[in-house]
Short mmCIF file of C-alpha atoms in Angstrom, two decimals:
data_model
loop_
_atom_site.label_atom_id
_atom_site.label_comp_id
_atom_site.label_asym_id
_atom_site.label_seq_id
_atom_site.Cartn_x
_atom_site.Cartn_y
_atom_site.Cartn_z
CA MET E 1 68.99 17.54 8.61
CA THR E 2 68.69 13.85 9.03
CA GLN E 3 66.81 13.76 12.30
CA SER E 4 64.15 16.34 11.52
CA ASN E 5 63.65 15.05 8.04
CA PHE E 6 63.07 11.54 9.27
CA ASN E 7 60.63 12.73 11.88
CA VAL E 8 58.46 14.48 9.36
CA LYS E 9 58.41 11.55 7.02
CA ASP E 10 58.03 9.04 9.81
CA GLY E 11 54.86 7.43 8.60
CA GLN E 12 56.02 7.58 5.02
CA VAL E 13 59.20 5.70 5.82
CA THR E 14 57.34 2.95 7.63
CA SER E 15 54.93 2.67 4.77
CA SER E 16 57.63 2.47 2.14
CA ILE E 17 59.56 -0.13 4.11
CA PHE E 18 56.41 -2.13 4.38
CA ASP E 19 55.79 -1.85 0.65
CA ALA E 20 59.40 -2.96 0.05
CA GLU E 21 60.18 0.31 -1.62
CA GLN E 22 62.94 1.03 0.82
CA ALA E 23 65.49 -1.38 2.16
CA LEU E 24 65.37 -2.07 5.85
CA ASP E 25 68.75 -0.80 6.91
CA ASN E 26 70.10 0.81 10.00
CA ALA E 27 69.16 4.32 8.96
CA SER E 28 65.57 3.45 8.27
CA GLN E 29 65.28 1.12 11.20
CA ALA E 30 65.96 4.05 13.48
CA GLN E 31 62.69 5.55 12.26
CA PHE E 32 60.90 2.29 12.32
CA ASP E 33 57.79 2.27 14.37
CA ALA E 34 57.17 -1.28 15.53
CA ASP E 35 53.59 -0.59 16.56
CA LYS E 36 52.75 0.91 13.24
CA PHE E 37 54.35 -1.97 11.41
CA ALA E 38 52.24 -4.46 13.33
CA ARG E 39 49.10 -2.44 12.53
CA TYR E 40 49.93 -2.24 8.84
CA ALA E 41 50.67 -5.92 8.70
CA LEU E 42 47.34 -6.62 10.36
CA ILE E 43 45.49 -4.36 7.91
CA GLY E 44 47.23 -5.99 4.96
CA ASP E 45 46.38 -9.45 6.19
CA ALA E 46 42.80 -8.52 6.83
CA MET E 47 42.48 -7.04 3.34
CA ARG E 48 43.90 -10.13 1.75
CA SER E 49 41.69 -12.16 4.10
CA GLN E 50 44.65 -14.17 5.21
CA GLN E 51 43.88 -13.47 8.81
CA ASN E 52 42.05 -16.38 10.31
CA GLN E 53 41.60 -14.79 13.64
CA ALA E 54 39.59 -11.66 14.06
CA PRO E 55 41.85 -8.76 14.93
CA CYS E 56 41.91 -8.50 18.65
CA ILE E 57 42.34 -5.09 20.13
CA ASP E 58 42.97 -5.11 23.79
CA ILE E 59 41.42 -2.09 25.42
CA THR E 60 40.94 -3.52 28.89
CA ALA E 61 43.99 -1.78 30.27
CA ARG E 62 42.82 1.62 29.01
CA MET E 63 39.30 1.00 30.29
CA ALA E 64 40.68 0.14 33.69
CA ASP E 65 42.67 3.37 33.66
CA ALA E 66 39.65 5.38 32.66
CA LEU E 67 37.49 3.77 35.32
CA ALA E 68 40.03 4.53 37.94
CA ASP E 69 39.71 8.23 37.16
CA GLU E 70 35.90 8.18 37.06
CA VAL E 71 33.99 9.91 39.84
CA THR E 72 32.05 7.49 41.98
CA TYR E 73 28.37 8.37 42.24
CA GLY E 74 26.20 7.66 45.21
CA GLU E 75 29.12 8.02 47.59
CA GLN E 76 28.84 10.56 50.32
CA ALA E 77 31.07 13.46 49.51
CA PRO E 78 33.45 14.36 52.26
CA GLN E 79 31.90 17.01 54.49
CA GLN E 80 34.98 19.08 54.64
CA GLU E 81 34.17 20.86 51.39
CA PRO E 82 30.52 21.87 51.55
CA GLN E 83 30.89 24.65 49.00
CA LYS E 84 32.22 22.42 46.29
CA VAL E 85 29.57 19.80 46.91
CA ARG E 86 26.80 22.30 46.42
CA GLN E 87 28.25 23.31 43.12
CA GLU E 88 28.40 19.74 41.92
CA ASP E 89 24.85 19.21 43.12
CA ASN E 90 23.73 22.05 40.94
CA VAL E 91 25.29 20.56 37.90
CA VAL E 92 23.73 17.18 38.48
CA ALA E 93 20.27 18.65 39.11
CA LEU E 94 20.40 20.70 35.97
CA SER E 95 21.34 17.82 33.76
CA ASN E 96 18.68 15.66 35.37
CA TRP E 97 16.10 18.28 34.60
CA ARG E 98 17.24 18.75 31.03
CA LYS E 99 17.47 15.15 30.01
CA PRO E 100 13.77 14.24 30.01
CA LEU E 101 12.92 17.57 28.42
CA ALA E 102 15.32 16.88 25.59
CA GLN E 103 13.78 13.46 25.12
CA VAL E 104 10.30 14.94 25.03
CA ALA E 105 11.44 17.50 22.48
CA ILE E 106 12.92 14.83 20.25
CA ALA E 107 9.82 12.67 20.50
CA ALA E 108 7.62 15.64 19.72
CA SER E 109 9.62 16.63 16.69
CA VAL E 110 9.58 13.07 15.39
CA SER E 111 5.81 12.83 15.77
CA LEU E 112 5.42 16.25 14.16
CA VAL E 113 7.36 15.03 11.16
CA ALA E 114 5.17 11.96 11.09
CA VAL E 115 1.99 14.05 11.26
CA LEU E 116 3.28 16.49 8.66
CA GLY E 117 4.31 13.60 6.49
CA VAL E 118 0.89 12.01 6.69
CA SER E 119 -0.98 15.24 6.14
CA ASN E 120 1.30 16.02 3.24
CA TYR E 121 0.56 12.69 1.66
CA ALA E 122 -3.18 12.73 2.06
CA PRO E 123 -4.11 15.77 -0.07
CA GLN E 124 -1.65 14.75 -2.72
CA GLU E 125 -3.33 11.43 -3.00
CA GLN E 126 -6.68 13.11 -3.26
CA ALA E 127 -5.46 15.45 -5.95
CA ASN E 128 -3.98 12.66 -8.01
CA GLY E 129 -6.64 10.03 -7.53
CA ASP E 130 -10.11 9.99 -8.97
CA PHE E 131 -13.21 10.99 -7.14
CA PRO E 132 -14.64 8.28 -4.93
CA VAL E 133 -16.48 5.70 -6.93
CA LEU E 134 -20.21 5.63 -6.59
CA GLN E 135 -22.29 2.51 -6.48
CA SER E 136 -24.03 2.44 -9.80
CA THR E 137 -27.10 0.68 -8.48
CA PRO E 138 -28.15 2.24 -5.20
CA VAL E 139 -28.95 -0.30 -2.56
CA THR E 140 -32.59 0.19 -1.80
CA GLY E 141 -34.49 -0.72 1.29
CA SER E 142 -31.64 -2.59 2.90
CA VAL E 143 -31.99 -2.98 6.66
CA SER E 144 -29.04 -2.03 8.77
CA PRO E 145 -28.61 -3.81 12.09
CA VAL E 146 -29.67 -1.89 15.18
CA SER E 147 -27.73 -2.39 18.35
CA LEU E 148 -27.44 -0.81 21.77
CA SER E 149 -23.96 0.38 21.09
CA SER E 150 -21.95 2.27 23.64
CA GLU E 151 -20.46 4.42 20.92
CA PRO E 152 -20.39 8.14 21.76
CA ALA E 153 -23.48 10.05 20.69
CA LEU E 154 -21.60 12.54 18.53
CA GLU E 155 -19.86 9.81 16.61
CA SER E 156 -23.05 7.89 15.92
CA ALA E 157 -24.75 11.13 14.88
CA GLU E 158 -21.97 11.76 12.40
CA LYS E 159 -22.27 8.25 11.12
CA GLY E 160 -26.01 8.71 10.80
CA LEU E 161 -25.48 11.88 8.80
CA ARG E 162 -23.07 10.12 6.51
CA GLU E 163 -25.60 7.36 5.95
CA LEU E 164 -28.28 9.96 5.35
CA GLN E 165 -26.14 11.61 2.73
CA GLN E 166 -25.32 8.31 1.07
CA GLN E 167 -29.01 7.49 1.02
CA ARG E 168 -29.77 10.86 -0.50
CA ILE E 169 -27.16 10.38 -3.23
CA GLY E 170 -28.62 6.96 -3.96
CA ALA E 171 -32.06 8.52 -4.24
CA LEU E 172 -30.78 11.25 -6.55
CA VAL E 173 -29.10 8.79 -8.90
CA LEU E 174 -32.20 6.62 -9.04
CA GLU E 175 -34.44 9.62 -9.65
CA HIS E 176 -32.17 10.91 -12.40
CA GLN E 177 -32.30 7.51 -14.05
CA ARG E 178 -36.10 7.43 -13.87
CA GLN E 179 -36.55 10.97 -15.07
CA SER E 180 -34.11 10.72 -17.94
CA ARG E 181 -36.16 7.85 -19.32
CA MET E 182 -38.78 10.40 -20.13
CA ALA E 183 -36.31 12.81 -21.64
CA HIS E 184 -36.59 11.44 -25.15
CA ALA E 185 -40.37 11.49 -25.05
CA LEU E 186 -40.33 15.02 -23.67
CA THR E 187 -37.97 16.20 -26.39
CA GLN E 188 -40.26 14.77 -29.03
CA GLN E 189 -43.27 16.32 -27.36
CA ALA E 190 -41.56 19.70 -27.32
CA GLN E 191 -40.63 19.37 -30.98
CA GLU E 192 -44.17 18.47 -31.95
CA GLU E 193 -45.50 21.45 -30.05
CA GLN E 194 -43.04 23.70 -31.81
CA GLU E 195 -44.09 22.39 -35.19
CA GLU E 196 -47.75 22.88 -34.36
CA GLN E 197 -47.07 26.45 -33.34
CA LYS E 198 -45.37 27.07 -36.66
CA LYS E 199 -48.45 25.87 -38.50
CA MET Q 1 11.86 9.21 -46.96
CA LYS Q 2 9.67 8.81 -43.91
CA TRP Q 3 8.07 12.14 -44.61
CA LEU Q 4 7.34 11.18 -48.14
CA ALA Q 5 5.76 7.88 -47.08
CA LEU Q 6 3.66 9.66 -44.49
CA LEU Q 7 2.48 12.25 -46.96
CA LEU Q 8 1.66 9.55 -49.48
CA GLY Q 9 -0.19 7.58 -46.82
CA VAL Q 10 -2.27 10.56 -45.76
CA GLY Q 11 -3.04 11.41 -49.35
CA LEU Q 12 -4.06 7.86 -50.15
CA SER Q 13 -6.31 7.42 -47.14
CA ALA Q 14 -8.00 10.75 -47.86
CA GLN Q 15 -8.62 9.56 -51.39
CA VAL Q 16 -10.06 6.27 -50.20
CA VAL Q 17 -12.45 8.07 -47.88
CA ALA Q 18 -13.49 10.42 -50.63
CA SER Q 19 -14.04 7.66 -53.16
CA ASP Q 20 -16.03 5.48 -50.74
CA ILE Q 21 -18.24 8.43 -49.96
CA ILE Q 22 -18.27 7.31 -46.37
CA ASN Q 23 -19.86 10.11 -44.52
CA ALA Q 24 -19.95 9.98 -40.72
CA LYS Q 25 -23.46 11.33 -40.53
CA GLN Q 26 -24.67 8.98 -43.23
CA LEU Q 27 -23.20 6.04 -41.33
CA LEU Q 28 -25.06 7.07 -38.19
CA THR Q 29 -28.30 7.42 -40.11
CA ASP Q 30 -27.76 3.98 -41.63
CA MET Q 31 -27.16 2.59 -38.17
CA SER Q 32 -30.32 4.17 -36.85
CA SER Q 33 -32.44 2.63 -39.59
CA ALA Q 34 -30.65 -0.74 -39.33
CA ILE Q 35 -31.47 -0.92 -35.63
CA GLN Q 36 -35.10 -0.19 -36.41
CA GLU Q 37 -35.41 -2.49 -39.38
CA ARG Q 38 -33.55 -5.68 -38.58
CA ASN Q 39 -34.34 -8.74 -36.52
CA PHE Q 40 -31.44 -9.35 -34.20
CA ASP Q 41 -30.46 -10.97 -30.96
CA ALA Q 42 -27.49 -9.31 -29.30
CA SER Q 43 -25.60 -9.38 -26.03
CA PHE Q 44 -23.50 -6.56 -24.75
CA VAL Q 45 -21.67 -5.45 -21.62
CA VAL Q 46 -21.41 -1.98 -20.17
CA VAL Q 47 -18.09 -1.39 -18.45
CA LYS Q 48 -17.87 1.44 -15.90
CA GLY Q 49 -14.46 1.58 -14.31
CA LYS Q 50 -14.19 -1.73 -12.44
CA GLY Q 51 -17.89 -2.49 -12.73
CA MET Q 52 -19.51 -4.47 -15.49
CA GLU Q 53 -23.15 -4.98 -16.44
CA PRO Q 54 -24.21 -7.56 -19.00
CA TYR Q 55 -27.35 -7.02 -21.12
CA ARG Q 56 -29.35 -8.90 -23.69
CA TRP Q 57 -31.04 -7.01 -26.47
CA LEU Q 58 -33.65 -8.41 -28.80
CA HIS Q 59 -35.26 -6.54 -31.63
CA GLY Q 60 -37.62 -7.53 -34.35
CA LYS Q 61 -40.64 -6.76 -36.46
CA VAL Q 62 -43.80 -8.83 -36.23
CA ASP Q 63 -46.77 -7.89 -38.41
CA ASP Q 64 -45.73 -4.27 -38.85
CA SER Q 65 -45.20 -3.68 -35.19
CA GLU Q 66 -41.77 -3.07 -33.81
CA LEU Q 67 -40.82 -5.13 -30.78
CA GLU Q 68 -37.85 -4.84 -28.53
CA ILE Q 69 -36.66 -6.35 -25.26
CA LEU Q 70 -33.72 -5.12 -23.25
CA SER Q 71 -32.80 -6.90 -20.03
CA ARG Q 72 -29.99 -6.62 -17.55
CA GLN Q 73 -28.62 -10.06 -16.76
CA ASN Q 74 -26.90 -9.46 -13.42
CA GLY Q 75 -28.10 -8.52 -9.97
CA ALA Q 76 -31.57 -7.22 -9.21
CA GLY Q 77 -32.24 -6.92 -12.90
CA LEU Q 78 -34.18 -4.66 -15.17
CA GLU Q 79 -36.40 -5.54 -18.06
CA VAL Q 80 -37.60 -3.08 -20.62
CA VAL Q 81 -40.12 -4.01 -23.25
CA ARG Q 82 -41.14 -1.91 -26.21
CA VAL Q 83 -44.16 -2.48 -28.38
CA ASP Q 84 -44.15 0.23 -31.04
CA ASN Q 85 -44.54 3.50 -29.17
CA LYS Q 86 -45.05 2.08 -25.72
CA VAL Q 87 -42.05 1.36 -23.52
CA THR Q 88 -42.63 -0.50 -20.26
CA TYR Q 89 -40.06 -0.70 -17.48
CA PHE Q 90 -40.02 -3.63 -15.09
CA GLU Q 91 -37.85 -3.10 -12.04
CA PRO Q 92 -37.66 -4.65 -8.60
CA GLN Q 93 -39.47 -2.78 -5.83
CA THR Q 94 -41.57 -0.62 -8.11
CA GLN Q 95 -44.74 -1.19 -10.06
CA PRO Q 96 -44.09 -1.57 -13.78
CA TYR Q 97 -44.91 1.59 -15.69
CA SER Q 98 -45.09 2.64 -19.31
CA ILE Q 99 -43.97 5.70 -21.18
CA GLU Q 100 -45.19 6.71 -24.58
CA THR Q 101 -42.04 6.99 -26.65
CA ASP Q 102 -40.40 5.25 -29.58
CA ALA Q 103 -37.11 4.24 -27.95
CA ILE Q 104 -35.89 2.44 -24.87
CA ALA Q 105 -33.85 4.60 -22.53
CA GLY Q 106 -31.11 2.19 -21.68
CA PRO Q 107 -27.35 2.28 -21.89
CA ILE Q 108 -27.62 3.34 -25.54
CA PRO Q 109 -28.64 6.99 -25.99
CA GLU Q 110 -32.09 7.14 -27.62
CA ILE Q 111 -30.97 9.68 -30.17
CA LEU Q 112 -29.06 6.91 -31.93
CA PHE Q 113 -32.39 5.32 -32.82
CA GLY Q 114 -33.81 8.53 -34.18
CA GLU Q 115 -32.96 11.81 -35.79
CA ILE Q 116 -29.22 11.89 -35.39
CA GLY Q 117 -29.05 15.18 -37.28
CA ASN Q 118 -30.49 16.95 -34.23
CA LEU Q 119 -27.13 16.55 -32.59
CA SER Q 120 -25.23 18.62 -35.12
CA ASN Q 121 -25.71 21.80 -33.07
CA SER Q 122 -23.66 20.46 -30.18
CA TYR Q 123 -21.46 17.81 -31.77
CA ASP Q 124 -19.27 17.37 -34.82
CA PHE Q 125 -19.42 14.05 -36.66
CA VAL Q 126 -15.90 12.85 -37.32
CA LEU Q 127 -14.92 9.70 -39.15
CA GLY Q 128 -12.25 7.57 -37.46
CA GLY Q 129 -10.35 4.47 -38.50
CA LYS Q 130 -11.51 0.94 -39.22
CA GLU Q 131 -11.20 -1.68 -36.50
CA ARG Q 132 -12.19 -5.25 -35.73
CA ILE Q 133 -14.89 -5.32 -33.06
CA ALA Q 134 -16.77 -8.45 -31.96
CA ASP Q 135 -15.12 -10.30 -34.86
CA ARG Q 136 -16.50 -7.88 -37.44
CA ALA Q 137 -15.05 -5.05 -39.45
CA ALA Q 138 -16.16 -1.81 -37.86
CA GLN Q 139 -15.92 1.86 -38.71
CA LEU Q 140 -15.28 4.35 -35.93
CA VAL Q 141 -17.46 7.47 -35.87
CA ARG Q 142 -16.76 10.09 -33.25
CA LEU Q 143 -19.27 12.56 -31.90
CA VAL Q 144 -16.96 15.35 -30.85
CA SER Q 145 -18.37 17.93 -28.47
CA LYS Q 146 -18.04 21.48 -29.74
CA ASP Q 147 -16.94 22.72 -26.32
CA GLU Q 148 -15.04 21.23 -23.40
CA HIS Q 149 -18.07 21.06 -21.09
CA LYS Q 150 -19.27 17.71 -22.40
CA TYR Q 151 -17.89 14.26 -23.04
CA ASN Q 152 -17.31 12.94 -26.52
CA TYR Q 153 -19.15 9.84 -27.71
CA TRP Q 154 -17.46 7.31 -29.94
CA LEU Q 155 -19.30 4.66 -31.91
CA TRP Q 156 -18.03 1.66 -33.81
CA ILE Q 157 -20.46 0.65 -36.54
CA ASP Q 158 -20.52 -2.69 -38.33
CA ILE Q 159 -19.52 -2.05 -41.92
CA GLN Q 160 -21.65 -4.93 -43.22
CA SER Q 161 -24.89 -4.53 -41.31
CA ALA Q 162 -24.54 -0.92 -40.05
CA LEU Q 163 -25.39 -2.14 -36.54
CA LEU Q 164 -23.76 -0.67 -33.45
CA LEU Q 165 -20.88 -2.82 -32.18
CA LYS Q 166 -19.24 -0.65 -29.57
CA ALA Q 167 -19.70 2.77 -28.01
CA ALA Q 168 -17.82 4.78 -25.42
CA TYR Q 169 -17.93 8.03 -23.49
CA VAL Q 170 -14.53 9.65 -23.87
CA THR Q 171 -13.15 12.70 -22.08
CA GLN Q 172 -11.64 15.64 -23.91
CA GLN Q 173 -8.26 14.16 -22.99
CA GLY Q 174 -9.11 10.92 -24.78
CA GLU Q 175 -9.69 8.85 -21.67
CA VAL Q 176 -12.43 6.22 -21.98
CA LEU Q 177 -14.85 6.48 -19.05
CA GLU Q 178 -17.60 4.07 -19.89
CA GLN Q 179 -17.96 1.67 -22.73
CA LEU Q 180 -20.56 -0.52 -24.23
CA GLN Q 181 -19.35 -3.53 -26.15
CA LEU Q 182 -21.35 -6.08 -28.08
CA THR Q 183 -20.13 -9.57 -27.35
CA HIS Q 184 -22.43 -11.35 -29.74
CA ILE Q 185 -24.96 -10.45 -32.38
CA SER Q 186 -26.98 -12.57 -34.74
CA VAL Q 187 -29.08 -10.99 -37.43
CA THR Q 188 -31.87 -13.29 -38.51
CA GLU Q 189 -34.65 -13.43 -41.06
CA GLN Q 190 -37.28 -14.19 -38.46
CA PRO Q 191 -37.69 -12.38 -35.11
CA ALA Q 192 -36.72 -14.28 -31.97
CA GLN Q 193 -39.34 -16.31 -30.11
CA PRO Q 194 -39.62 -14.06 -27.00
CA LEU Q 195 -40.53 -11.15 -29.27
CA ILE Q 196 -43.31 -13.06 -30.98
CA GLU Q 197 -44.76 -13.89 -27.57
CA LEU Q 198 -44.76 -10.20 -26.67
CA SER Q 199 -47.45 -9.23 -29.11
CA SER Q 200 -50.02 -11.28 -27.20
CA LYS Q 201 -49.31 -9.68 -23.83
CA ASP Q 202 -50.83 -6.72 -22.04
CA PHE Q 203 -48.84 -3.87 -20.61
CA PRO Q 204 -49.79 -1.00 -18.30
CA MET Q 205 -51.22 2.14 -19.84
CA PRO Q 206 -48.69 4.87 -20.49
CA LEU Q 207 -48.47 7.55 -17.81
CA ALA Q 208 -51.22 10.06 -18.55
CA SER Q 209 -49.10 13.12 -18.85
CA LEU Q 210 -45.37 13.11 -18.69
CA ALA Q 211 -44.96 16.58 -17.31
CA GLU Q 212 -47.45 16.27 -14.48
CA THR Q 213 -48.00 13.23 -12.35
CA GLU Q 214 -49.26 12.77 -8.84
CA ASN Q 215 -47.66 14.78 -6.05
CA THR Q 216 -45.96 17.12 -8.43
CA GLN Q 217 -46.38 20.82 -8.90
CA LYS Q 218 -45.21 22.95 -11.75
CA LEU Q 219 -42.26 24.96 -10.66
CA GLN Q 220 -42.33 28.63 -11.38
CA ASN Q 221 -39.04 30.43 -11.17
CA ASN Q 222 -38.26 29.14 -7.74
CA TRP Q 223 -34.62 29.00 -8.58
CA ARG Q 224 -32.36 30.60 -11.10
CA ILE Q 225 -29.76 28.41 -12.78
CA GLY Q 226 -27.10 30.90 -13.77
CA TRP Q 227 -25.01 28.79 -16.08
CA LEU Q 228 -25.68 25.90 -18.44
CA PRO Q 229 -23.36 24.27 -20.93
CA GLU Q 230 -24.11 25.19 -24.54
CA GLY Q 231 -26.86 23.20 -26.24
CA PHE Q 232 -28.78 22.02 -23.16
CA LYS Q 233 -32.50 22.72 -22.95
CA LEU Q 234 -34.89 22.48 -20.03
CA LEU Q 235 -37.27 19.58 -20.54
CA LYS Q 236 -39.03 19.52 -17.23
CA SER Q 237 -39.19 21.27 -13.90
CA ASP Q 238 -41.35 20.44 -10.92
CA ARG Q 239 -41.37 19.80 -7.20
CA HIS Q 240 -41.78 16.20 -6.12
CA LYS Q 241 -40.84 13.65 -3.52
CA LEU Q 242 -37.97 11.31 -4.29
CA ASP Q 243 -38.95 7.66 -4.38
CA LEU Q 244 -36.22 6.23 -2.23
CA ASN Q 245 -36.14 8.49 0.82
CA ASN Q 246 -39.34 10.50 0.41
CA GLU Q 247 -37.43 13.77 0.47
CA LEU Q 248 -38.92 16.79 -1.24
CA ALA Q 249 -36.89 18.26 -4.06
CA ASP Q 250 -37.22 20.99 -6.63
CA TYR Q 251 -36.31 19.26 -9.84
CA PHE Q 252 -35.00 20.29 -13.26
CA LEU Q 253 -34.21 18.01 -16.20
CA PHE Q 254 -31.96 19.20 -19.02
CA SER Q 255 -30.87 17.48 -22.22
CA ASP Q 256 -28.77 18.21 -25.26
CA GLY Q 257 -30.22 15.29 -27.19
CA LEU Q 258 -27.42 12.87 -26.38
CA VAL Q 259 -27.10 13.15 -22.60
CA GLU Q 260 -29.31 14.41 -19.79
CA PHE Q 261 -28.58 15.89 -16.43
CA SER Q 262 -30.79 16.53 -13.42
CA VAL Q 263 -30.60 19.42 -10.98
CA PHE Q 264 -32.06 18.89 -7.51
CA VAL Q 265 -32.49 21.66 -4.97
CA GLN Q 266 -33.15 20.38 -1.48
CA ARG Q 267 -33.27 21.34 2.16
CA PRO Q 268 -29.72 20.99 3.48
CA LEU Q 269 -28.82 18.10 5.72
CA SER Q 270 -27.71 19.21 9.17
CA GLY Q 271 -24.05 19.55 9.97
CA GLN Q 272 -21.10 20.95 8.13
CA ARG Q 273 -20.45 19.12 4.93
CA ALA Q 274 -18.08 20.05 2.17
CA SER Q 275 -19.23 20.12 -1.43
CA GLY Q 276 -17.94 17.23 -3.47
CA ALA Q 277 -18.30 14.90 -6.40
CA LEU Q 278 -18.69 11.19 -6.96
CA SER Q 279 -18.50 9.43 -10.26
CA SER Q 280 -19.30 6.06 -11.73
CA GLY Q 281 -18.32 5.57 -15.33
CA ALA Q 282 -19.42 8.69 -17.14
CA THR Q 283 -22.06 9.59 -14.54
CA THR Q 284 -21.14 12.37 -12.16
CA VAL Q 285 -22.93 13.31 -8.96
CA TYR Q 286 -21.96 16.71 -7.66
CA VAL Q 287 -23.38 17.83 -4.31
CA HIS Q 288 -23.01 21.52 -3.57
CA ASN Q 289 -23.72 22.83 -0.09
CA SER Q 290 -24.62 26.47 -0.50
CA GLY Q 291 -25.66 27.01 3.10
CA ALA Q 292 -29.40 27.67 2.93
CA PHE Q 293 -29.98 24.89 0.40
CA ASP Q 294 -28.25 21.93 -1.23
CA VAL Q 295 -27.88 21.68 -4.98
CA SER Q 296 -27.10 18.31 -6.56
CA VAL Q 297 -26.34 17.75 -10.21
CA VAL Q 298 -26.47 14.22 -11.66
CA GLY Q 299 -25.67 13.26 -15.22
CA LYS Q 300 -23.18 12.11 -17.80
CA ILE Q 301 -21.22 15.33 -17.77
CA PRO Q 302 -17.69 16.18 -16.58
CA THR Q 303 -17.26 16.99 -12.90
CA MET Q 304 -16.18 20.56 -13.62
CA THR Q 305 -19.35 21.16 -15.64
CA ALA Q 306 -21.55 19.72 -12.88
CA LYS Q 307 -19.76 21.85 -10.33
CA ALA Q 308 -20.23 25.02 -12.36
CA ILE Q 309 -23.95 24.31 -12.84
CA ALA Q 310 -24.49 23.52 -9.15
CA GLU Q 311 -22.68 26.63 -8.01
CA SER Q 312 -24.61 28.86 -10.39
CA VAL Q 313 -27.97 28.09 -8.77
CA THR Q 314 -29.31 31.06 -6.83
CA ARG Q 315 -32.57 32.24 -5.36
CA PRO Q 316 -34.30 34.70 -7.68
CA LEU Q 317 -34.23 38.26 -6.43
#
C-alpha cells in the first residue's frame, strides 16, 4: 500500500512538505524529489522577488547531446549504401521544393487579406460619408500649366477627362445660378399672363 | 408629477400662442413688408458645410423709389444693385446685366420679399419656439415641405422689427445643410449713404426678353422629363451654349416658388463614367450618364430627388 500510494501522490507530497503542511520525516523524505524541491523553491523566490539572480537553466549539456545525434549536412554519404542515399535525396529535394511555395502561399494570402480589407473599407466609407464637396464658386478661366510630361498617354487622357468633367460641372453650377436669377421674374411674368387670360 | 407638469406646460404654451394671435403666415407677411419698407444696413454670413461667405445688405427708400445693394465681401465678389424693378448684377469676367424684377436673387429666396402665400401649395407654415438670434428676440417659423422630395426652410424673425435674422435649409431628418445668419443689423430713419448715391447712377437696360436671348432657341418637346417633385413648374426651356465652356445644352428651369432647379441635357463626354452626385450646402449637382446623352440636375433639392429627376429624362417616342 505504502509504496504505490506514495508514488501516485509524489508531487503532492513534495508540495505539501514545501508548504509546511507535512513534517519532513523519514517516510516523506523517501518520496522527496530533490530536483522538484529546488524548482519549487526557485519559483517561490521568483514570485516573492527575493531572487536577485535571474534563474539560470543550464541546457548546454542537453544541446550538446542533441547536436551529437544530428545528421551532418554537406558531408559525402558513404558510397556503400547508394539506395538509402537516393531515398534521403528525395526527401531533401521535396522539402526544398515545398518551402518557397509555402512562403509564396503565405505571402499571397496575407496580401489578399490586405486587399480585401482595403476594398472592404472603401465602400463602407463611401456609404457612410457625404458626397464629395463641390466648390461653390467655380474657378473660371484659370490656366493650368502645360508641360512635356512623360506620363503615359492613357493616364493623361483620363486626367483630361476628369478635368473636362469638373469644368462641365463648374459651368452647370454657374449657369444654374445665372438662370435662377430670372426665375422670380419669370414666375411673375407667367402669373401676369395667367391673369390677363382670365380677363 | 412630471406628466402633470408637462401637460400643464403644453396647455399654457398653446394658450399663449392663441392669445398672442401669432400666426406663422402673418409673421412671414410682416417680414416681407418690413424688408420692403425699412431702411437698414445689415451684414450676414452664409455657411455651407465648411465654407463661409460674408455679405453686406443695404436697403432703403429714397423719394418713393426702393433701393437695395447686396454685395459679397470675400473672394472675387459679387455686387447686386436694385433700383425699384431693375436688378443689375455685377460679376467678375462678365458684363454687368439687368433683369426686370422686384427682388434680388441672392442667398435669400425672393419669395420672402413677395407673396409668401403662394408657397402654401407646397409648404406648411409652422410656428416654432422663441430664440435669441444676433442679440435679438426671434421667433422661429418653419416652412415644412409637404412631401419628402424637398428640403424644409426655417426662418428666425425679429419679434420687434419683423426683419429676417436667420434662415436655414434643413433636411427631413432635421439636419441643417446651409444657413444664413445676420451678424449685425441697424435699422435707421434715413437710408445709408451708398443708397442715396445710387439714384444718380445709370445702369444697363434690362434684357429685352427673358425667355429668348441671343443664341437660344425655343425647345419643343426634345426631351421628356418623366418625373418631377410635386409643386414644381417649368419656367423656361431652351437650347443654349454654356458661358464657361461653350458647350451646347438643352436647358430646363423649374421652380416651386422657394427653390429652383435646372435640368441640362448634353452630349456625353467620352469614356465610361459612373453617374454621381456632388453637393455644397443645400445645392446638389447630380450627373446621370444615360449612354446616348448626359443629364445633369442642379438645384437646392435632396440628392435622391435630383437622381430621380435625372433618371426620368427620356427621348420622346
